[in-house]
XYZ file of N, CA, C and O in Angstrom:
648
model
N 111.567 101.268 96.601
C 111.321 101.579 98.001
C 110.059 100.841 98.456
O 109.063 100.847 97.768
N 110.113 100.227 99.620
C 109.008 99.396 100.089
C 108.280 99.992 101.290
O 107.813 99.275 102.161
N 108.210 101.303 101.324
C 107.420 101.979 102.336
C 106.908 103.280 101.736
O 107.290 103.659 100.632
N 106.051 103.951 102.473
C 105.485 105.193 101.959
C 106.435 106.363 102.213
O 107.154 106.384 103.210
N 106.377 107.328 101.334
C 107.166 108.542 101.502
C 106.399 109.528 102.385
O 105.194 109.368 102.640
N 107.081 110.559 102.818
C 106.427 111.627 103.569
C 105.304 112.235 102.739
O 104.212 112.521 103.258
N 105.533 112.394 101.450
C 104.505 112.934 100.552
C 103.266 112.045 100.534
O 102.142 112.547 100.559
N 103.467 110.728 100.509
C 102.335 109.793 100.539
C 101.547 109.942 101.839
O 100.319 109.985 101.831
N 102.260 110.015 102.958
C 101.586 110.168 104.256
C 100.800 111.487 104.314
O 99.669 111.517 104.794
N 101.408 112.555 103.821
C 100.708 113.842 103.811
C 99.477 113.789 102.916
O 98.426 114.339 103.264
N 99.596 113.137 101.774
C 98.476 113.003 100.846
C 97.325 112.234 101.493
O 96.161 112.659 101.434
N 97.637 111.108 102.144
C 96.599 110.316 102.809
C 95.998 111.073 103.993
O 94.781 111.038 104.208
N 96.822 111.758 104.746
C 96.321 112.546 105.874
C 95.397 113.660 105.420
O 94.356 113.897 106.035
N 95.748 114.327 104.339
C 94.905 115.390 103.804
C 93.583 114.817 103.285
O 92.518 115.400 103.489
N 93.659 113.668 102.621
C 92.432 113.015 102.137
C 91.516 112.671 103.302
O 90.303 112.891 103.240
N 92.090 112.151 104.363
C 91.300 111.799 105.542
C 90.681 113.041 106.169
O 89.508 113.042 106.555
N 91.429 114.118 106.240
C 90.944 115.349 106.876
C 89.848 116.041 106.069
O 88.966 116.677 106.651
N 89.889 115.922 104.762
C 88.953 116.670 103.919
C 87.861 115.815 103.282
O 86.986 116.355 102.598
N 87.882 114.524 103.506
C 86.918 113.615 102.872
C 85.486 113.954 103.260
O 85.202 114.292 104.410
N 84.607 113.837 102.302
C 83.171 114.006 102.543
C 82.492 112.655 102.760
O 81.405 112.585 103.304
N 83.158 111.600 102.278
C 82.614 110.242 102.398
C 83.778 109.261 102.438
O 84.884 109.598 101.998
N 83.583 108.069 102.982
C 84.671 107.098 103.072
C 85.363 106.828 101.737
O 86.598 106.706 101.685
N 84.597 106.770 100.657
C 85.197 106.457 99.350
C 86.256 107.474 98.942
O 87.173 107.140 98.184
N 86.167 108.705 99.432
C 87.188 109.701 99.112
C 88.557 109.269 99.651
O 89.579 109.456 98.998
N 88.563 108.705 100.835
C 89.818 108.230 101.430
C 90.274 106.960 100.724
O 91.470 106.776 100.479
N 89.340 106.082 100.382
C 89.696 104.861 99.658
C 90.327 105.197 98.310
O 91.275 104.536 97.876
N 89.810 106.229 97.650
C 90.388 106.645 96.364
C 91.811 107.156 96.542
O 92.682 106.902 95.704
N 92.069 107.857 97.630
C 93.431 108.316 97.911
C 94.349 107.118 98.143
O 95.485 107.090 97.655
N 93.858 106.117 98.875
C 94.649 104.898 99.077
C 94.926 104.209 97.746
O 96.037 103.721 97.507
N 93.915 104.179 96.884
C 94.100 103.592 95.556
C 95.232 104.293 94.805
O 96.099 103.638 94.215
N 95.253 105.620 94.840
C 96.306 106.374 94.153
C 97.686 106.041 94.705
O 98.633 105.822 93.950
N 97.803 106.016 96.021
C 99.095 105.731 96.646
C 99.539 104.302 96.325
O 100.697 104.069 95.949
N 98.634 103.348 96.462
C 99.004 101.952 96.186
C 99.326 101.730 94.715
O 100.228 100.948 94.393
N 98.627 102.405 93.835
C 98.937 102.280 92.404
C 100.342 102.802 92.126
O 101.109 102.184 91.374
N 100.689 103.901 92.737
C 102.001 104.519 92.530
C 103.123 103.709 93.177
O 104.174 103.508 92.586
N 102.902 103.229 94.385
C 103.958 102.557 95.145
C 104.074 101.053 94.877
O 105.141 100.483 95.036
N 102.946 100.438 94.519
C 102.903 98.980 94.443
C 102.452 98.485 93.082
O 102.988 97.511 92.562
N 101.420 99.104 92.540
C 100.795 98.613 91.322
C 99.876 97.453 91.656
O 100.124 96.700 92.605
N 98.803 97.317 90.915
C 97.854 96.230 91.165
C 96.942 96.053 89.969
O 96.784 96.965 89.159
N 96.324 94.877 89.897
C 95.284 94.611 88.916
C 93.901 94.767 89.530
O 92.924 94.986 88.820
N 93.815 94.636 90.858
C 92.559 94.777 91.589
C 92.870 95.265 92.991
O 93.787 94.762 93.647
N 92.097 96.246 93.439
C 92.206 96.770 94.797
C 90.804 96.797 95.371
O 89.889 97.364 94.764
N 90.620 96.155 96.516
C 89.322 96.169 97.184
C 89.501 96.425 98.675
O 90.581 96.212 99.230
N 88.414 96.858 99.288
C 88.348 97.036 100.733
C 87.126 96.255 101.206
O 86.032 96.431 100.652
N 87.338 95.406 102.192
C 86.255 94.581 102.728
C 86.067 94.897 104.202
O 87.029 94.958 104.958
N 84.813 95.073 104.594
C 84.495 95.345 105.990
C 83.851 94.093 106.592
O 83.073 93.417 105.924
N 84.195 93.793 107.793
C 83.678 92.598 108.461
C 82.246 92.836 108.918
O 81.933 93.876 109.501
N 81.374 91.868 108.647
C 79.990 91.991 109.089
C 79.905 91.709 110.594
O 80.821 91.139 111.188
N 78.797 92.098 111.189
C 78.630 91.978 112.639
C 78.806 90.550 113.140
O 79.327 90.333 114.231
N 78.379 89.559 112.347
C 78.510 88.173 112.797
C 79.934 87.634 112.649
O 80.248 86.552 113.132
N 80.796 88.382 111.980
C 82.183 87.979 111.823
C 82.425 86.891 110.800
O 83.560 86.514 110.546
N 81.369 86.365 110.207
C 81.490 85.256 109.260
C 81.631 85.722 107.812
O 82.062 84.964 106.967
N 81.234 86.953 107.542
C 81.283 87.464 106.178
C 82.029 88.790 106.142
O 82.209 89.451 107.163
N 82.439 89.147 104.930
C 82.984 90.470 104.679
C 82.168 91.098 103.561
O 81.683 90.410 102.666
N 82.001 92.423 103.649
C 81.220 93.171 102.658
C 82.147 94.157 101.954
O 82.920 94.872 102.594
N 82.078 94.187 100.646
C 82.940 95.050 99.841
C 82.441 96.492 99.900
O 81.298 96.773 99.586
N 83.349 97.402 100.309
C 82.997 98.814 100.369
C 83.783 99.647 99.357
O 83.482 100.824 99.172
N 84.767 99.018 98.708
C 85.510 99.711 97.657
C 86.085 98.680 96.698
O 86.513 97.608 97.121
N 86.079 99.023 95.431
C 86.603 98.116 94.412
C 87.068 98.906 93.200
O 86.484 99.951 92.879
N 88.090 98.407 92.553
C 88.525 99.004 91.288
C 87.963 98.236 90.099
O 88.234 98.590 88.958
N 87.179 97.194 90.374
C 86.541 96.428 89.303
C 85.119 96.078 89.739
O 84.849 94.975 90.214
N 84.216 97.039 89.565
C 82.834 96.857 90.014
C 82.079 95.813 89.204
O 81.080 95.270 89.676
N 82.545 95.512 88.002
C 81.868 94.488 87.206
C 82.097 93.102 87.809
O 81.154 92.349 88.018
N 83.329 92.783 88.102
C 83.648 91.468 88.678
C 83.390 91.430 90.183
O 82.979 90.404 90.718
N 83.638 92.547 90.845
C 83.508 92.632 92.304
C 82.699 93.868 92.683
O 83.259 94.899 93.056
N 81.372 93.771 92.588
C 80.527 94.944 92.844
C 80.559 95.392 94.303
O 80.810 94.595 95.210
N 80.309 96.676 94.489
C 80.196 97.212 95.844
C 79.068 96.515 96.588
O 78.062 96.132 95.995
N 79.261 96.395 97.870
C 78.304 95.765 98.778
C 78.144 94.267 98.550
O 77.301 93.638 99.169
N 78.963 93.692 97.675
C 78.970 92.241 97.554
C 79.540 91.639 98.827
O 80.414 92.218 99.462
N 79.029 90.486 99.222
C 79.498 89.817 100.436
C 80.154 88.488 100.095
O 79.799 87.841 99.118
N 81.121 88.108 100.921
C 81.791 86.817 100.802
C 81.827 86.179 102.184
O 82.085 86.859 103.168
N 81.608 84.901 102.228
C 81.771 84.158 103.477
C 83.260 83.863 103.633
O 83.852 83.209 102.795
N 83.864 84.367 104.696
C 85.304 84.207 104.874
C 85.675 83.572 106.208
O 86.839 83.444 106.525
N 84.721 83.225 106.989
C 85.055 82.590 108.258
C 83.939 81.652 108.635
O 82.797 81.917 108.307
N 84.188 80.556 109.251
C 85.529 80.081 109.554
C 86.154 79.375 108.338
O 85.568 78.447 107.794
N 87.280 79.878 107.927
C 88.101 79.286 106.874
C 89.546 79.440 107.325
O 89.835 80.237 108.226
N 90.477 78.718 106.714
C 91.884 78.935 107.087
C 92.316 80.393 106.892
O 92.992 80.961 107.741
N 91.886 81.010 105.779
C 92.214 82.414 105.545
C 91.558 83.284 106.614
O 92.182 84.198 107.157
N 90.290 83.021 106.920
C 89.589 83.779 107.954
C 90.262 83.661 109.307
O 90.380 84.639 110.040
N 90.704 82.444 109.634
C 91.429 82.258 110.895
C 92.706 83.091 110.918
O 93.018 83.742 111.912
N 93.447 83.056 109.824
C 94.713 83.771 109.747
C 94.525 85.285 109.802
O 95.123 85.976 110.634
N 93.676 85.810 108.924
C 93.571 87.255 108.743
C 92.547 87.886 109.682
O 92.839 88.884 110.343
N 91.354 87.321 109.745
C 90.288 87.940 110.539
C 90.377 87.602 112.024
O 90.085 88.447 112.872
N 90.760 86.394 112.331
C 90.817 85.978 113.733
C 92.170 86.300 114.370
O 92.237 86.858 115.463
N 93.264 85.933 113.683
C 94.596 86.099 114.253
C 95.275 87.409 113.852
O 96.427 87.644 114.229
N 94.598 88.229 113.044
C 95.072 89.565 112.679
C 96.436 89.552 111.983
O 97.244 90.437 112.174
N 96.652 88.533 111.167
C 97.900 88.437 110.419
C 97.648 88.752 108.946
O 96.600 88.425 108.405
N 98.621 89.360 108.319
C 98.529 89.635 106.892
C 98.764 88.348 106.114
O 99.372 87.404 106.623
N 98.270 88.339 104.875
C 98.464 87.190 103.989
C 99.080 87.684 102.690
O 98.590 88.647 102.093
N 100.165 87.033 102.279
C 100.839 87.363 101.027
C 101.078 86.071 100.271
O 101.563 85.084 100.835
N 100.731 86.078 98.995
C 101.017 84.944 98.120
C 101.311 85.479 96.730
O 100.701 86.453 96.295
N 102.236 84.818 96.043
C 102.587 85.265 94.695
C 102.225 84.248 93.618
O 102.748 84.301 92.511
N 101.300 83.317 93.956
C 100.967 82.289 92.966
C 99.517 81.829 93.086
O 98.842 82.080 94.082
N 99.064 81.155 92.039
C 97.671 80.700 91.957
C 97.322 79.706 93.062
O 96.181 79.678 93.530
N 98.278 78.894 93.483
C 98.011 77.939 94.568
C 97.623 78.671 95.855
O 96.699 78.270 96.556
N 98.292 79.761 96.141
C 97.965 80.559 97.317
C 96.598 81.208 97.202
O 95.877 81.342 98.198
N 96.226 81.605 95.999
C 94.891 82.167 95.766
C 93.831 81.090 95.985
O 92.814 81.323 96.642
N 94.072 79.888 95.450
C 93.116 78.777 95.632
C 92.950 78.435 97.105
O 91.846 78.159 97.562
N 94.038 78.437 97.861
C 93.986 78.117 99.280
C 93.125 79.126 100.031
O 92.368 78.767 100.928
N 93.225 80.380 99.637
C 92.624 81.446 100.431
C 91.184 81.786 100.078
O 90.411 82.141 100.966
N 90.818 81.696 98.792
C 89.570 82.322 98.368
C 88.620 81.375 97.667
O 88.991 80.733 96.686
N 87.377 81.348 98.114
C 86.386 80.496 97.454
C 86.092 80.938 96.018
O 85.661 80.132 95.199
N 86.358 82.200 95.699
C 86.125 82.711 94.346
C 87.417 82.715 93.514
O 87.596 83.534 92.620
N 88.300 81.760 93.792
C 89.600 81.706 93.119
C 89.480 81.590 91.597
O 90.340 82.088 90.865
N 88.412 80.965 91.097
C 88.258 80.844 89.642
C 88.003 82.216 89.008
O 88.542 82.515 87.941
N 87.199 83.045 89.654
C 86.965 84.399 89.154
C 88.267 85.201 89.187
O 88.598 85.904 88.229
N 88.994 85.087 90.274
C 90.273 85.784 90.395
C 91.208 85.359 89.260
O 91.808 86.203 88.588
N 91.311 84.062 89.024
C 92.172 83.555 87.946
C 91.712 84.052 86.583
O 92.536 84.377 85.720
N 90.396 84.133 86.383
C 89.873 84.588 85.092
C 90.241 86.042 84.799
O 90.246 86.469 83.642
N 90.585 86.796 85.836
C 91.004 88.184 85.675
C 92.520 88.296 85.493
O 93.058 89.402 85.396
N 93.197 87.128 85.456
C 94.645 87.117 85.282
C 95.416 87.444 86.547
O 96.588 87.810 86.489
N 94.787 87.289 87.691
C 95.398 87.643 88.967
C 95.861 86.391 89.708
O 95.149 85.402 89.765
N 97.061 86.437 90.266
C 97.569 85.288 91.007
C 98.478 85.683 92.170
O 99.018 84.813 92.839
N 98.671 86.964 92.410
C 99.409 87.449 93.581
C 98.449 88.259 94.439
O 97.581 88.952 93.916
N 98.646 88.190 95.751
C 97.739 88.894 96.651
C 98.466 89.363 97.900
O 99.391 88.703 98.384
N 98.033 90.517 98.386
C 98.379 90.990 99.725
C 97.065 91.349 100.396
O 96.297 92.164 99.879
N 96.793 90.724 101.541
C 95.637 91.060 102.377
C 96.171 91.565 103.710
O 96.969 90.881 104.348
N 95.733 92.728 104.109
C 96.143 93.293 105.388
C 94.892 93.532 106.222
O 93.975 94.235 105.783
N 94.829 92.925 107.418
C 93.680 93.195 108.273
C 93.738 94.630 108.780
O 94.808 95.159 109.098
N 92.594 95.255 108.818
C 92.485 96.610 109.343
C 92.031 96.480 110.795
O 90.889 96.092 111.061
N 92.938 96.749 111.712
C 92.705 96.505 113.137
C 92.700 97.838 113.888
O 93.578 98.673 113.683
N 91.695 98.023 114.725
C 91.617 99.199 115.586
C 91.235 98.753 116.983
O 90.220 98.064 117.159
N 92.055 99.088 117.952
C 91.812 98.762 119.353
C 91.509 97.275 119.535
O 90.596 96.893 120.259
N 92.285 96.451 118.849
C 92.177 95.004 118.989
C 91.092 94.345 118.172
O 90.984 93.127 118.158
N 90.271 95.113 117.482
C 89.169 94.574 116.681
C 89.516 94.629 115.194
O 89.960 95.670 114.709
N 89.275 93.530 114.491
C 89.451 93.525 113.046
C 88.198 94.114 112.412
O 87.109 93.561 112.535
N 88.384 95.255 111.760
C 87.265 95.929 111.103
C 87.044 95.398 109.691
O 85.928 95.427 109.179
N 88.101 94.943 109.060
C 88.014 94.460 107.686
C 89.392 94.230 107.120
O 90.343 94.036 107.874
N 89.494 94.299 105.796
C 90.769 94.041 105.140
C 90.997 94.985 103.964
O 90.052 95.443 103.325
N 92.259 95.222 103.708
C 92.725 95.912 102.512
C 93.319 94.823 101.627
O 94.122 94.006 102.095
N 92.939 94.812 100.346
C 93.314 93.716 99.461
C 93.831 94.248 98.137
O 93.150 95.037 97.483
N 95.019 93.815 97.765
C 95.561 94.149 96.448
C 95.954 92.844 95.759
O 96.508 91.943 96.385
N 95.608 92.754 94.489
C 95.911 91.556 93.698
C 96.541 91.967 92.379
O 96.226 93.038 91.844
N 97.405 91.098 91.864
C 98.044 91.365 90.577
C 98.476 90.036 89.960
O 98.113 88.971 90.467
N 99.244 90.112 88.907
C 99.686 88.925 88.178
C 100.618 88.072 89.040
O 101.169 88.544 90.034
N 100.800 86.833 88.649
C 101.671 85.898 89.371
C 103.074 86.481 89.534
O 103.584 87.161 88.644
N 103.660 86.215 90.691
C 105.016 86.626 90.961
C 105.184 88.077 91.368
O 106.301 88.528 91.642
N 104.116 88.808 91.438
C 104.190 90.261 91.673
C 104.452 90.636 93.125
O 105.176 91.589 93.408
N 103.846 89.917 94.074
C 103.958 90.316 95.478
C 104.658 89.256 96.303
O 104.287 88.084 96.282
N 105.639 89.715 97.056
C 106.271 88.902 98.081
C 106.228 89.709 99.381
O 105.756 90.840 99.395
N 106.724 89.119 100.440
C 106.672 89.747 101.767
C 107.266 91.157 101.782
O 106.828 91.996 102.567
N 108.242 91.431 100.934
C 108.881 92.743 100.970
C 107.944 93.874 100.562
O 108.222 95.038 100.840
N 106.825 93.569 99.942
C 105.852 94.590 99.533
C 104.782 94.843 100.596
O 104.016 95.793 100.500
N 104.732 94.008 101.596
C 103.693 94.083 102.624
C 103.697 95.422 103.362
O 102.639 95.979 103.658
N 104.867 95.965 103.653
C 104.957 97.209 104.427
C 104.214 98.358 103.748
O 103.649 99.224 104.428
N 104.198 98.374 102.424
C 103.513 99.440 101.700
C 102.031 99.458 102.069
O 101.465 100.508 102.380
N 101.403 98.296 102.041
C 99.968 98.218 102.348
C 99.734 98.453 103.840
O 98.777 99.143 104.222
N 100.596 97.937 104.668
C 100.445 98.144 106.108
C 100.540 99.621 106.487
O 99.881 100.068 107.424
N 101.340 100.384 105.763
C 101.446 101.828 106.040
C 100.167 102.584 105.680
O 99.882 103.630 106.258
N 99.405 102.072 104.725
C 98.150 102.700 104.322
C 97.041 102.404 105.332
O 96.137 103.226 105.541
N 97.111 101.268 105.980
C 96.022 100.779 106.832
C 95.527 101.767 107.886
O 94.310 101.952 108.022
N 96.380 102.418 108.657
C 95.850 103.311 109.701
C 94.951 104.426 109.175
O 94.037 104.866 109.874
N 95.184 104.860 107.960
C 94.352 105.911 107.370
C 92.944 105.422 107.029
O 92.048 106.237 106.794
N 92.754 104.120 107.003
C 91.460 103.560 106.642
C 90.550 103.314 107.847
O 89.372 103.018 107.693
N 91.064 103.449 109.063
C 90.272 103.149 110.252
C 89.027 104.031 110.337
O 87.910 103.536 110.477
N 89.195 105.337 110.285
C 88.030 106.239 110.409
C 86.993 106.000 109.320
O 85.796 105.893 109.619
N 87.398 105.866 108.041
C 86.386 105.577 107.017
C 85.670 104.250 107.271
O 84.460 104.154 107.059
N 86.402 103.235 107.704
C 85.755 101.943 107.990
C 84.750 102.092 109.125
O 83.670 101.515 109.092
N 85.115 102.853 110.162
C 84.175 103.038 111.270
C 82.915 103.758 110.813
O 81.830 103.482 111.336
N 83.029 104.638 109.844
C 81.836 105.310 109.281
C 80.954 104.330 108.530
O 79.748 104.545 108.400
N 81.549 103.273 108.009
C 80.797 102.273 107.230
C 79.974 101.343 108.122
O 79.021 100.735 107.671
N 80.383 101.211 109.374
C 79.709 100.256 110.271
C 78.311 100.713 110.635
O 77.981 101.838 110.709
């Protein structure tokens, strides 16, 4: 199944309603995405005020991708696509990772070569991105809906991060 179940939506809604901090909701998203999609790395990036960088606010691998780490993502082709044009990015191979990310060598060293990036958009503004990565061949367009269904639950926590 390539979408969330009613149980998943209720779980995320309850997490959002009872969270004490943004990371509580991010952890709920991690659980849902692990169950529905599977991943080798899950991160959440928030867009900085200048729009040129993103700052990591959640990660499942703090050693390789520490919290509050920043990446310059605009202006780049990926930044234009995801941050400027509000389009999701999906790739299932290392070439797509190289095209998109300046840290592609680190990503490859973790054995990751598939990615789904979903911009988190509220009222026309891109607040950041939801990012899941896994081994080559793992993600194609048919998996995108799963991550897109999680995105609305992340708006309030992202706004708290700003």
